[in-house]
mmCIF file of C-alpha atoms in Angstrom:
data_model
loop_
_atom_site.group_PDB
_atom_site.id
_atom_site.type_symbol
_atom_site.label_atom_id
_atom_site.label_comp_id
_atom_site.label_asym_id
_atom_site.label_seq_id
_atom_site.Cartn_x
_atom_site.Cartn_y
_atom_site.Cartn_z
ATOM 1 C CA UNK T 1 -2.897 13.325 -2.800
ATOM 2 C CA UNK T 2 -0.893 10.407 -1.051
ATOM 3 C CA UNK T 3 -0.616 7.113 -2.857
ATOM 4 C CA UNK T 4 -2.740 5.344 -0.317
ATOM 5 C CA UNK T 5 -5.303 7.910 -0.715
ATOM 6 C CA UNK T 6 -5.224 7.547 -4.626
ATOM 7 C CA UNK T 7 -5.588 3.727 -4.205
ATOM 8 C CA UNK T 8 -8.392 4.161 -2.318
ATOM 9 C CA UNK T 9 -9.854 6.687 -4.682
ATOM 10 C CA UNK T 10 -9.732 4.352 -7.826
ATOM 11 C CA UNK T 11 -11.678 1.491 -8.654
ATOM 12 C CA UNK T 12 -11.954 -0.816 -11.775
ATOM 13 C CA UNK T 13 -14.197 1.777 -13.869
ATOM 14 C CA UNK T 14 -16.834 0.033 -16.051
ATOM 15 C CA UNK T 15 -18.462 3.016 -17.415
ATOM 16 C CA UNK T 16 -16.678 5.910 -18.448
ATOM 17 C CA UNK T 17 -17.934 9.449 -19.840
ATOM 18 C CA UNK T 18 -15.693 9.933 -23.155
ATOM 19 C CA UNK T 19 -13.760 12.781 -21.522
ATOM 20 C CA UNK T 20 -10.310 13.321 -22.977
ATOM 21 C CA UNK T 21 -7.324 12.794 -20.542
ATOM 22 C CA UNK T 22 -5.054 15.738 -21.031
ATOM 23 C CA UNK T 23 -1.805 15.092 -22.883
ATOM 24 C CA UNK T 24 0.438 16.242 -19.839
ATOM 25 C CA UNK T 25 -1.245 13.555 -17.609
ATOM 26 C CA UNK T 26 -1.133 10.823 -20.008
ATOM 27 C CA UNK T 27 2.529 11.577 -20.815
ATOM 28 C CA UNK T 28 3.163 11.270 -16.872
ATOM 29 C CA UNK T 29 1.252 8.070 -16.916
ATOM 30 C CA UNK T 30 3.379 6.591 -19.564
ATOM 31 C CA UNK T 31 6.553 7.920 -17.959
ATOM 32 C CA UNK T 32 5.597 6.036 -14.957
ATOM 33 C CA UNK T 33 5.399 2.634 -17.132
ATOM 34 C CA UNK T 34 8.693 3.600 -18.642
ATOM 35 C CA UNK T 35 10.141 3.858 -15.421
ATOM 36 C CA UNK T 36 8.819 0.633 -14.068
ATOM 37 C CA UNK T 37 11.179 -1.916 -12.749
ATOM 38 C CA UNK T 38 11.717 -5.365 -14.542
ATOM 39 C CA UNK T 39 13.666 -8.303 -14.114
ATOM 40 C CA UNK T 40 17.107 -7.100 -15.242
ATOM 41 C CA UNK T 41 15.675 -4.014 -16.473
ATOM 42 C CA UNK T 42 14.859 -5.696 -19.638
ATOM 43 C CA UNK T 43 11.082 -4.368 -20.014
ATOM 44 C CA UNK T 44 10.312 -7.444 -22.329
ATOM 45 C CA UNK T 45 7.133 -5.599 -23.594
ATOM 46 C CA UNK T 46 5.736 -2.868 -25.256
ATOM 47 C CA UNK T 47 2.497 -0.809 -24.662
ATOM 48 C CA UNK T 48 0.129 0.177 -27.555
ATOM 49 C CA UNK T 49 -1.279 3.525 -27.016
ATOM 50 C CA UNK T 50 -4.852 3.786 -28.788
ATOM 51 C CA UNK T 51 -6.680 6.834 -28.923
ATOM 52 C CA UNK T 52 -8.313 6.702 -32.254
ATOM 53 C CA UNK T 53 -12.145 6.042 -31.649
ATOM 54 C CA UNK T 54 -12.690 4.007 -34.791
ATOM 55 C CA UNK T 55 -10.032 1.747 -34.007
ATOM 56 C CA UNK T 56 -11.395 1.116 -30.342
ATOM 57 C CA UNK T 57 -14.630 0.327 -31.964
ATOM 58 C CA UNK T 58 -13.090 -2.173 -33.946
ATOM 59 C CA UNK T 59 -11.450 -3.547 -30.911
ATOM 60 C CA UNK T 60 -14.590 -3.632 -28.974
ATOM 61 C CA UNK T 61 -15.798 -7.171 -30.060
ATOM 62 C CA UNK T 62 -12.644 -8.647 -28.991
ATOM 63 C CA UNK T 63 -13.205 -7.476 -25.504
ATOM 64 C CA UNK T 64 -16.571 -8.637 -25.521
ATOM 65 C CA UNK T 65 -18.105 -5.184 -26.086
ATOM 66 C CA UNK T 66 -17.081 -3.974 -22.576
ATOM 67 C CA UNK T 67 -18.228 -0.336 -22.696
ATOM 68 C CA UNK T 68 -14.907 1.236 -21.280
ATOM 69 C CA UNK T 69 -13.114 0.093 -24.515
ATOM 70 C CA UNK T 70 -14.918 2.903 -26.449
ATOM 71 C CA UNK T 71 -15.996 4.984 -23.643
ATOM 72 C CA UNK T 72 -12.297 5.587 -22.567
ATOM 73 C CA UNK T 73 -10.035 8.399 -23.360
ATOM 74 C CA UNK T 74 -7.040 6.028 -24.357
ATOM 75 C CA UNK T 75 -6.598 2.216 -24.296
ATOM 76 C CA UNK T 76 -3.291 0.743 -23.633
ATOM 77 C CA UNK T 77 -2.442 -2.689 -24.464
ATOM 78 C CA UNK T 78 0.313 -4.431 -22.690
ATOM 79 C CA UNK T 79 1.880 -6.777 -25.022
ATOM 80 C CA UNK T 80 4.834 -8.925 -23.901
ATOM 81 C CA UNK T 81 7.521 -9.964 -26.404
ATOM 82 C CA UNK T 82 6.325 -13.051 -27.780
ATOM 83 C CA UNK T 83 10.039 -14.566 -27.881
ATOM 84 C CA UNK T 84 12.782 -13.111 -25.845
ATOM 85 C CA UNK T 85 15.977 -13.530 -27.860
ATOM 86 C CA UNK T 86 19.689 -12.882 -27.104
ATOM 87 C CA UNK T 87 19.365 -10.135 -29.477
ATOM 88 C CA UNK T 88 17.101 -8.095 -27.184
ATOM 89 C CA UNK T 89 19.939 -8.737 -24.423
ATOM 90 C CA UNK T 90 22.429 -7.315 -26.878
ATOM 91 C CA UNK T 91 20.169 -4.353 -27.366
ATOM 92 C CA UNK T 92 19.811 -3.746 -23.755
ATOM 93 C CA UNK T 93 23.704 -3.976 -23.121
ATOM 94 C CA UNK T 94 24.231 -1.457 -25.857
ATOM 95 C CA UNK T 95 21.557 0.937 -24.243
ATOM 96 C CA UNK T 96 23.262 0.264 -20.843
ATOM 97 C CA UNK T 97 26.714 1.046 -22.224
ATOM 98 C CA UNK T 98 25.457 4.210 -23.953
ATOM 99 C CA UNK T 99 23.438 5.464 -21.084
ATOM 100 C CA UNK T 100 26.341 4.939 -18.414
ATOM 101 C CA UNK T 101 29.264 5.896 -20.842
ATOM 102 C CA UNK T 102 30.626 2.255 -20.666
ATOM 103 C CA UNK T 103 32.107 -0.047 -23.358
ATOM 104 C CA UNK T 104 29.782 -2.901 -24.041
ATOM 105 C CA UNK T 105 32.520 -5.604 -23.215
ATOM 106 C CA UNK T 106 32.459 -4.238 -19.588
ATOM 107 C CA UNK T 107 28.890 -5.472 -19.334
ATOM 108 C CA UNK T 108 29.697 -8.946 -21.125
ATOM 109 C CA UNK T 109 29.141 -11.073 -17.878
ATOM 110 C CA UNK T 110 26.069 -9.088 -17.096
ATOM 111 C CA UNK T 111 24.746 -9.744 -20.571
ATOM 112 C CA UNK T 112 25.605 -13.263 -20.305
ATOM 113 C CA UNK T 113 23.740 -13.802 -17.005
ATOM 114 C CA UNK T 114 20.715 -12.327 -18.485
ATOM 115 C CA UNK T 115 21.023 -14.730 -21.536
ATOM 116 C CA UNK T 116 21.475 -17.707 -19.421
ATOM 117 C CA UNK T 117 18.150 -16.771 -17.528
ATOM 118 C CA UNK T 118 16.559 -16.302 -20.839
ATOM 119 C CA UNK T 119 17.731 -19.585 -22.372
ATOM 120 C CA UNK T 120 17.000 -21.363 -18.972
ATOM 121 C CA UNK T 121 13.270 -21.459 -18.885
ATOM 122 C CA UNK T 122 11.818 -25.029 -19.103
ATOM 123 C CA UNK T 123 9.505 -24.076 -22.110
ATOM 124 C CA UNK T 124 8.726 -20.970 -24.304
ATOM 125 C CA UNK T 125 5.463 -20.630 -22.628
ATOM 126 C CA UNK T 126 7.187 -20.279 -19.164
ATOM 127 C CA UNK T 127 9.613 -17.554 -20.855
ATOM 128 C CA UNK T 128 6.502 -15.868 -22.112
ATOM 129 C CA UNK T 129 4.870 -16.201 -18.793
ATOM 130 C CA UNK T 130 7.977 -14.447 -17.252
ATOM 131 C CA UNK T 131 7.866 -11.455 -19.765
ATOM 132 C CA UNK T 132 3.989 -11.174 -18.894
ATOM 133 C CA UNK T 133 4.775 -10.843 -15.358
ATOM 134 C CA UNK T 134 7.037 -8.047 -16.132
ATOM 135 C CA UNK T 135 4.105 -6.257 -17.967
ATOM 136 C CA UNK T 136 1.893 -6.924 -14.796
ATOM 137 C CA UNK T 137 4.406 -5.082 -12.565
ATOM 138 C CA UNK T 138 4.141 -2.091 -15.102
ATOM 139 C CA UNK T 139 0.602 -2.419 -15.201
ATOM 140 C CA UNK T 140 0.645 -1.954 -11.387
ATOM 141 C CA UNK T 141 2.886 1.086 -11.675
ATOM 142 C CA UNK T 142 0.339 2.362 -14.407
ATOM 143 C CA UNK T 143 -2.617 1.851 -12.171
ATOM 144 C CA UNK T 144 -0.982 3.889 -9.461
ATOM 145 C CA UNK T 145 0.170 6.521 -11.508
ATOM 146 C CA UNK T 146 -3.315 6.902 -13.234
ATOM 147 C CA UNK T 147 -4.893 6.962 -9.782
ATOM 148 C CA UNK T 148 -2.187 9.788 -8.297
ATOM 149 C CA UNK T 149 -3.432 11.859 -11.383
ATOM 150 C CA UNK T 150 -6.995 11.117 -10.304
ATOM 151 C CA UNK T 151 -7.433 9.686 -13.995
ATOM 152 C CA UNK T 152 -9.817 6.730 -13.960
ATOM 153 C CA UNK T 153 -8.733 3.057 -15.184
ATOM 154 C CA UNK T 154 -9.950 -0.290 -15.953
ATOM 155 C CA UNK T 155 -7.444 -3.027 -16.080
ATOM 156 C CA UNK T 156 -8.791 -5.689 -18.244
ATOM 157 C CA UNK T 157 -8.205 -9.295 -18.788
ATOM 158 C CA UNK T 158 -11.552 -9.898 -20.224
ATOM 159 C CA UNK T 159 -10.663 -10.130 -24.140
ATOM 160 C CA UNK T 160 -9.574 -12.411 -26.632
ATOM 161 C CA UNK T 161 -5.682 -12.191 -27.062
ATOM 162 C CA UNK T 162 -5.468 -14.090 -30.192
ATOM 163 C CA UNK T 163 -8.222 -11.947 -31.720
ATOM 164 C CA UNK T 164 -6.705 -8.653 -30.611
ATOM 165 C CA UNK T 165 -3.219 -9.802 -31.761
ATOM 166 C CA UNK T 166 -4.742 -10.516 -35.199
ATOM 167 C CA UNK T 167 -6.345 -7.124 -35.472
ATOM 168 C CA UNK T 168 -3.486 -5.139 -34.445
ATOM 169 C CA UNK T 169 -1.059 -7.087 -36.320
ATOM 170 C CA UNK T 170 1.016 -7.770 -32.977
ATOM 171 C CA UNK T 171 2.426 -11.413 -33.875
ATOM 172 C CA UNK T 172 4.644 -10.072 -36.799
ATOM 173 C CA UNK T 173 5.931 -7.491 -34.153
ATOM 174 C CA UNK T 174 6.914 -10.257 -31.915
ATOM 175 C CA UNK T 175 4.184 -9.153 -29.483
ATOM 176 C CA UNK T 176 1.308 -10.872 -27.721
ATOM 177 C CA UNK T 177 -1.366 -8.884 -25.629
ATOM 178 C CA UNK T 178 -1.609 -9.716 -21.980
ATOM 179 C CA UNK T 179 -3.604 -7.232 -20.427
ATOM 180 C CA UNK T 180 -5.337 -3.804 -21.267
ATOM 181 C CA UNK T 181 -5.969 -0.683 -19.465
ATOM 182 C CA UNK T 182 -8.490 1.654 -20.343
ATOM 183 C CA UNK T 183 -7.901 5.535 -19.137
ATOM 184 C CA UNK T 184 -10.696 7.901 -18.915
ATOM 185 C CA UNK T 185 -13.248 9.296 -16.256
ATOM 186 C CA UNK T 186 -15.949 7.503 -14.324
ATOM 187 C CA UNK T 187 -19.363 7.855 -15.368
ATOM 188 C CA UNK T 188 -20.667 7.799 -11.693
ATOM 189 C CA UNK T 189 -24.374 7.895 -12.769
ATOM 190 C CA UNK T 190 -23.924 4.985 -15.077
ATOM 191 C CA UNK T 191 -21.653 2.778 -13.125
ATOM 192 C CA UNK T 192 -23.106 0.694 -10.704
ATOM 193 C CA UNK T 193 -19.699 -0.044 -9.201
ATOM 194 C CA UNK T 194 -18.748 3.795 -8.470
ATOM 195 C CA UNK T 195 -18.846 4.511 -4.824
ATOM 196 C CA UNK T 196 -19.388 0.845 -3.784
ATOM 197 C CA UNK T 197 -17.105 -0.131 -0.723
ATOM 198 C CA UNK T 198 -13.698 -1.220 -1.730
ATOM 199 C CA UNK T 199 -13.255 -4.953 -0.891
ATOM 200 C CA UNK T 200 -10.116 -6.270 -0.105
ATOM 201 C CA UNK T 201 -8.829 -9.207 2.211
ATOM 202 C CA UNK T 202 -8.180 -8.001 5.783
ATOM 203 C CA UNK T 203 -4.680 -7.377 6.681
ATOM 204 C CA UNK T 204 -4.435 -10.569 9.053
ATOM 205 C CA UNK T 205 -5.489 -12.627 5.961
ATOM 206 C CA UNK T 206 -3.057 -10.893 3.326
ATOM 207 C CA UNK T 207 0.024 -10.896 5.498
ATOM 208 C CA UNK T 208 1.667 -13.646 7.200
ATOM 209 C CA UNK T 209 4.362 -12.405 9.854
ATOM 210 C CA UNK T 210 7.076 -14.895 10.148
ATOM 211 C CA UNK T 211 8.165 -16.532 12.120
ATOM 212 C CA UNK T 212 4.297 -16.944 12.964
ATOM 213 C CA UNK T 213 3.250 -16.371 16.519
ATOM 214 C CA UNK L 1 7.572 14.026 -3.857
ATOM 215 C CA UNK L 2 5.584 13.076 -7.019
ATOM 216 C CA UNK L 3 5.338 9.395 -8.152
ATOM 217 C CA UNK L 4 7.593 10.227 -11.324
ATOM 218 C CA UNK L 5 10.187 11.664 -9.073
ATOM 219 C CA UNK L 6 9.905 8.799 -6.427
ATOM 220 C CA UNK L 7 10.274 6.229 -9.405
ATOM 221 C CA UNK L 8 13.316 8.000 -10.577
ATOM 222 C CA UNK L 9 14.772 7.844 -7.192
ATOM 223 C CA UNK L 10 14.269 4.343 -6.736
ATOM 224 C CA UNK L 11 16.815 1.543 -8.028
ATOM 225 C CA UNK L 12 17.055 -1.959 -7.287
ATOM 226 C CA UNK L 13 19.183 -1.767 -4.061
ATOM 227 C CA UNK L 14 21.706 -4.320 -3.943
ATOM 228 C CA UNK L 15 23.605 -3.252 -0.752
ATOM 229 C CA UNK L 16 21.758 -2.053 2.213
ATOM 230 C CA UNK L 17 22.735 -0.585 5.524
ATOM 231 C CA UNK L 18 20.555 -2.613 8.137
ATOM 232 C CA UNK L 19 18.480 0.365 9.343
ATOM 233 C CA UNK L 20 15.240 -0.384 10.324
ATOM 234 C CA UNK L 21 12.220 0.857 8.400
ATOM 235 C CA UNK L 22 9.768 2.498 10.834
ATOM 236 C CA UNK L 23 6.527 0.727 11.583
ATOM 237 C CA UNK L 24 4.561 3.576 10.200
ATOM 238 C CA UNK L 25 6.123 3.476 6.967
ATOM 239 C CA UNK L 26 5.980 -0.249 6.725
ATOM 240 C CA UNK L 27 2.489 -0.014 7.385
ATOM 241 C CA UNK L 28 1.697 2.364 4.424
ATOM 242 C CA UNK L 29 3.816 0.095 2.026
ATOM 243 C CA UNK L 30 1.679 -2.894 3.314
ATOM 244 C CA UNK L 31 -1.476 -1.092 2.949
ATOM 245 C CA UNK L 32 -0.718 0.032 -0.636
ATOM 246 C CA UNK L 33 -0.218 -3.901 -1.251
ATOM 247 C CA UNK L 34 -3.326 -4.619 0.237
ATOM 248 C CA UNK L 35 -5.216 -1.815 -1.942
ATOM 249 C CA UNK L 36 -3.563 -3.237 -5.108
ATOM 250 C CA UNK L 37 -5.901 -4.348 -7.786
ATOM 251 C CA UNK L 38 -6.223 -8.066 -8.880
ATOM 252 C CA UNK L 39 -8.361 -9.813 -11.256
ATOM 253 C CA UNK L 40 -12.029 -10.058 -9.879
ATOM 254 C CA UNK L 41 -10.196 -8.434 -6.736
ATOM 255 C CA UNK L 42 -9.371 -12.036 -5.839
ATOM 256 C CA UNK L 43 -5.977 -10.980 -4.675
ATOM 257 C CA UNK L 44 -4.918 -14.759 -5.020
ATOM 258 C CA UNK L 45 -1.749 -14.565 -3.017
ATOM 259 C CA UNK L 46 -0.309 -13.740 0.474
ATOM 260 C CA UNK L 47 2.792 -11.852 1.516
ATOM 261 C CA UNK L 48 5.124 -12.829 4.145
ATOM 262 C CA UNK L 49 6.682 -10.236 6.078
ATOM 263 C CA UNK L 50 9.833 -11.245 7.701
ATOM 264 C CA UNK L 51 11.634 -9.190 10.038
ATOM 265 C CA UNK L 52 13.625 -11.584 12.208
ATOM 266 C CA UNK L 53 17.285 -11.599 11.327
ATOM 267 C CA UNK L 54 17.851 -15.247 12.301
ATOM 268 C CA UNK L 55 15.166 -16.374 9.735
ATOM 269 C CA UNK L 56 16.555 -13.984 7.204
ATOM 270 C CA UNK L 57 20.113 -15.566 7.617
ATOM 271 C CA UNK L 58 18.466 -19.165 6.856
ATOM 272 C CA UNK L 59 16.927 -17.809 3.952
ATOM 273 C CA UNK L 60 20.225 -16.088 2.615
ATOM 274 C CA UNK L 61 21.447 -19.461 0.998
ATOM 275 C CA UNK L 62 18.020 -19.934 -0.984
ATOM 276 C CA UNK L 63 18.834 -16.569 -2.370
ATOM 277 C CA UNK L 64 22.352 -17.135 -3.542
ATOM 278 C CA UNK L 65 23.437 -15.334 -0.442
ATOM 279 C CA UNK L 66 22.479 -12.010 -1.862
ATOM 280 C CA UNK L 67 23.485 -9.507 0.773
ATOM 281 C CA UNK L 68 19.953 -7.580 0.759
ATOM 282 C CA UNK L 69 18.311 -10.537 2.359
ATOM 283 C CA UNK L 70 20.148 -9.998 5.425
ATOM 284 C CA UNK L 71 20.930 -6.140 5.054
ATOM 285 C CA UNK L 72 17.437 -5.106 4.564
ATOM 286 C CA UNK L 73 14.884 -4.262 7.193
ATOM 287 C CA UNK L 74 12.154 -6.417 6.192
ATOM 288 C CA UNK L 75 11.707 -9.092 3.703
ATOM 289 C CA UNK L 76 8.566 -9.672 1.657
ATOM 290 C CA UNK L 77 7.714 -12.845 0.233
ATOM 291 C CA UNK L 78 4.923 -12.744 -2.489
ATOM 292 C CA UNK L 79 3.624 -16.209 -2.574
ATOM 293 C CA UNK L 80 0.848 -16.952 -4.890
ATOM 294 C CA UNK L 81 -1.906 -19.327 -4.110
ATOM 295 C CA UNK L 82 -0.764 -22.704 -5.445
ATOM 296 C CA UNK L 83 -4.286 -23.817 -6.464
ATOM 297 C CA UNK L 84 -6.905 -21.407 -6.695
ATOM 298 C CA UNK L 85 -10.346 -23.266 -5.705
ATOM 299 C CA UNK L 86 -14.000 -22.453 -5.743
ATOM 300 C CA UNK L 87 -13.837 -22.288 -1.846
ATOM 301 C CA UNK L 88 -11.595 -19.200 -2.271
ATOM 302 C CA UNK L 89 -14.203 -17.578 -4.735
ATOM 303 C CA UNK L 90 -16.825 -18.362 -2.098
ATOM 304 C CA UNK L 91 -14.769 -16.702 0.571
ATOM 305 C CA UNK L 92 -14.523 -13.427 -1.613
ATOM 306 C CA UNK L 93 -18.290 -13.386 -2.085
ATOM 307 C CA UNK L 94 -18.707 -13.621 1.600
ATOM 308 C CA UNK L 95 -16.370 -10.765 2.104
ATOM 309 C CA UNK L 96 -17.954 -8.697 -0.503
ATOM 310 C CA UNK L 97 -21.389 -9.406 0.665
ATOM 311 C CA UNK L 98 -20.352 -8.205 4.254
ATOM 312 C CA UNK L 99 -18.335 -5.387 3.210
ATOM 313 C CA UNK L 100 -21.055 -3.919 0.886
ATOM 314 C CA UNK L 101 -24.256 -5.001 3.043
ATOM 315 C CA UNK L 102 -25.509 -7.284 0.370
ATOM 316 C CA UNK L 103 -26.968 -10.808 0.594
ATOM 317 C CA UNK L 104 -24.366 -13.518 -0.793
ATOM 318 C CA UNK L 105 -27.233 -14.714 -3.087
ATOM 319 C CA UNK L 106 -27.286 -11.343 -4.830
ATOM 320 C CA UNK L 107 -23.687 -12.116 -5.920
ATOM 321 C CA UNK L 108 -24.272 -15.648 -7.359
ATOM 322 C CA UNK L 109 -23.581 -14.618 -10.735
ATOM 323 C CA UNK L 110 -20.538 -12.790 -10.215
ATOM 324 C CA UNK L 111 -19.217 -15.773 -8.010
ATOM 325 C CA UNK L 112 -20.148 -18.072 -11.117
ATOM 326 C CA UNK L 113 -18.142 -16.019 -13.473
ATOM 327 C CA UNK L 114 -15.086 -16.074 -11.294
ATOM 328 C CA UNK L 115 -15.223 -19.862 -10.755
ATOM 329 C CA UNK L 116 -15.712 -20.130 -14.596
ATOM 330 C CA UNK L 117 -12.406 -18.206 -15.134
ATOM 331 C CA UNK L 118 -10.697 -20.326 -12.419
ATOM 332 C CA UNK L 119 -11.535 -23.631 -13.765
ATOM 333 C CA UNK L 120 -11.286 -22.335 -17.486
ATOM 334 C CA UNK L 121 -7.500 -22.604 -17.651
ATOM 335 C CA UNK L 122 -5.934 -25.020 -19.863
ATOM 336 C CA UNK L 123 -3.668 -26.340 -16.945
ATOM 337 C CA UNK L 124 -3.044 -25.943 -13.362
ATOM 338 C CA UNK L 125 0.223 -24.326 -14.235
ATOM 339 C CA UNK L 126 -1.466 -21.569 -16.252
ATOM 340 C CA UNK L 127 -3.760 -20.983 -13.252
ATOM 341 C CA UNK L 128 -0.792 -20.432 -10.958
ATOM 342 C CA UNK L 129 0.922 -18.089 -13.509
ATOM 343 C CA UNK L 130 -2.289 -16.437 -13.523
ATOM 344 C CA UNK L 131 -2.290 -15.856 -9.633
ATOM 345 C CA UNK L 132 1.447 -15.100 -9.764
ATOM 346 C CA UNK L 133 0.624 -12.279 -12.250
ATOM 347 C CA UNK L 134 -1.793 -10.784 -9.928
ATOM 348 C CA UNK L 135 1.282 -10.861 -7.355
ATOM 349 C CA UNK L 136 3.274 -8.839 -9.682
ATOM 350 C CA UNK L 137 0.742 -6.352 -10.100
ATOM 351 C CA UNK L 138 0.869 -6.037 -6.511
ATOM 352 C CA UNK L 139 4.686 -5.786 -6.488
ATOM 353 C CA UNK L 140 4.464 -3.103 -8.857
ATOM 354 C CA UNK L 141 2.181 -1.309 -6.413
ATOM 355 C CA UNK L 142 4.490 -2.084 -3.438
ATOM 356 C CA UNK L 143 7.636 -0.655 -5.386
ATOM 357 C CA UNK L 144 5.762 2.642 -6.023
ATOM 358 C CA UNK L 145 4.766 2.712 -2.401
ATOM 359 C CA UNK L 146 8.254 2.182 -1.102
ATOM 360 C CA UNK L 147 9.655 4.795 -3.427
ATOM 361 C CA UNK L 148 7.208 7.449 -2.340
ATOM 362 C CA UNK L 149 8.154 6.634 1.333
ATOM 363 C CA UNK L 150 12.041 6.919 0.335
ATOM 364 C CA UNK L 151 12.512 3.518 1.580
ATOM 365 C CA UNK L 152 14.693 1.488 -0.893
ATOM 366 C CA UNK L 153 13.768 -1.741 -2.175
ATOM 367 C CA UNK L 154 15.153 -4.619 -3.980
ATOM 368 C CA UNK L 155 12.561 -6.695 -5.990
ATOM 369 C CA UNK L 156 14.233 -10.202 -6.457
ATOM 370 C CA UNK L 157 13.663 -12.997 -8.833
ATOM 371 C CA UNK L 158 16.823 -14.529 -8.116
ATOM 372 C CA UNK L 159 16.094 -17.278 -5.328
ATOM 373 C CA UNK L 160 15.199 -21.126 -5.412
ATOM 374 C CA UNK L 161 11.439 -21.161 -4.946
ATOM 375 C CA UNK L 162 11.172 -24.715 -3.921
ATOM 376 C CA UNK L 163 13.789 -24.425 -1.276
ATOM 377 C CA UNK L 164 12.391 -21.309 -0.060
ATOM 378 C CA UNK L 165 8.950 -22.756 -0.060
ATOM 379 C CA UNK L 166 10.310 -25.716 1.894
ATOM 380 C CA UNK L 167 12.085 -23.585 4.335
ATOM 381 C CA UNK L 168 9.062 -21.234 5.127
ATOM 382 C CA UNK L 169 6.448 -24.325 4.859
ATOM 383 C CA UNK L 170 4.583 -22.768 2.183
ATOM 384 C CA UNK L 171 3.301 -25.710 0.500
ATOM 385 C CA UNK L 172 1.059 -26.867 3.322
ATOM 386 C CA UNK L 173 -0.586 -23.378 3.293
ATOM 387 C CA UNK L 174 -1.382 -23.866 -0.460
ATOM 388 C CA UNK L 175 1.273 -21.083 -1.114
ATOM 389 C CA UNK L 176 4.302 -20.964 -3.534
ATOM 390 C CA UNK L 177 6.750 -18.071 -3.483
ATOM 391 C CA UNK L 178 7.020 -16.106 -6.751
ATOM 392 C CA UNK L 179 9.032 -13.036 -6.053
ATOM 393 C CA UNK L 180 10.839 -11.420 -3.209
ATOM 394 C CA UNK L 181 11.139 -7.648 -2.021
ATOM 395 C CA UNK L 182 13.638 -6.427 0.394
ATOM 396 C CA UNK L 183 13.020 -3.137 2.245
ATOM 397 C CA UNK L 184 15.476 -1.145 3.799
ATOM 398 C CA UNK L 185 18.169 1.757 2.950
ATOM 399 C CA UNK L 186 20.596 2.109 0.361
ATOM 400 C CA UNK L 187 24.334 1.766 1.450
ATOM 401 C CA UNK L 188 25.665 3.916 -1.313
ATOM 402 C CA UNK L 189 29.342 3.666 -0.697
ATOM 403 C CA UNK L 190 29.264 -0.344 -0.987
ATOM 404 C CA UNK L 191 26.516 -0.400 -3.568
ATOM 405 C CA UNK L 192 28.118 0.081 -6.965
ATOM 406 C CA UNK L 193 24.646 0.417 -8.449
ATOM 407 C CA UNK L 194 23.910 3.455 -6.413
ATOM 408 C CA UNK L 195 23.884 6.771 -8.361
ATOM 409 C CA UNK L 196 24.094 4.897 -11.729
ATOM 410 C CA UNK L 197 22.116 6.398 -14.493
ATOM 411 C CA UNK L 198 18.776 4.558 -14.812
ATOM 412 C CA UNK L 199 18.337 2.728 -17.965
ATOM 413 C CA UNK L 200 15.176 2.265 -19.733
ATOM 414 C CA UNK L 201 13.772 1.831 -23.349
ATOM 415 C CA UNK L 202 13.185 5.209 -24.856
ATOM 416 C CA UNK L 203 9.831 6.252 -25.130
ATOM 417 C CA UNK L 204 9.415 5.722 -28.928
ATOM 418 C CA UNK L 205 10.559 2.126 -28.494
ATOM 419 C CA UNK L 206 8.444 1.120 -25.464
ATOM 420 C CA UNK L 207 5.280 2.802 -26.745
ATOM 421 C CA UNK L 208 3.707 2.136 -29.986
ATOM 422 C CA UNK L 209 0.919 4.692 -31.100
ATOM 423 C CA UNK L 210 -1.944 3.204 -33.072
ATOM 424 C CA UNK L 211 -2.895 3.353 -35.773
ATOM 425 C CA UNK L 212 0.903 3.577 -36.612
ATOM 426 C CA UNK L 213 1.824 6.745 -38.596
#
């Protein structure tokens, strides 16, 4: 199935049937997330993978009891690094050197450029938003990957990040939840959104050719 | 080619050879962007599509003269809505009603929920970041789409948004540039990044199984 077909097939699935996503498909979706691009390749986030039904029951109130939290097969929590530090950049430089058989010193200028960016934000809040944006880019990759696997997904901003962070102990791991993605299979009979025509801005509104005609 | 293969094939292409991306492929990449999910389906951004070499020459200084600005085939400018207003939500409700053959009044509760979100941000800056995150999700979709087409791409944060907004007259269109994507073909002989091993956090660092073992 082409990516366009997959994107037309998918929709934000509000009711799921509880069926399990096979491990091989889950693994491919997670591998797509892992391969997602990010600024400097820093990937300043983690993704919590929650299968345990009991834990998802406990999470449900923090997400306004939306059914897909518990009806899904797996819940992914995209959590951005609460604070991006120089030590993270050093980790990336070490990983880069190891992966490419270089000496870390060869990458010093690259590391310093990243550190300049990281320390150059006007506020900690702006830096966190930057990290969160990278997580959204990865979410876009994940949604494309799930759709090509014909696994349904619900991207979710409707939750209380502070409550979820408390429940999952994220702050002490230098993480803050930014967006969720429930994975599973649509329950077409229960989901009034299933089969609805997709709504998107028309091409001529979304895209602006430049210079304009 | 599978999406995983495509994501392994792609890299942030720093040197391009000036070859043109065929219109049919460009159209498919843009259609993937158009189909990208967003919060409430609001798609609070536009994408400028810039092919004109003279305009890209003028843009180049605002992007620190990075070669892919002018060596690419097309430059996409993802520009988030500077301010998300109730009128935008009304537009979406009208589009939804028209697309699905409903009366707009049937969608009043849905529209009000979106307006509550839009008016509920702590600051205009937070609201803008929210719109920008949706654009990053679309960028993730675009990068996946380009890779499946075997079209190279360079996602770029390294530019001066204020300068670019001035040059393109974006502010008066209620837009602010948030991220760029150059589309074209790698110049493998000139690009020292071509063929380098991809660097990504290992699975066990990026993903946190919960409850933890």
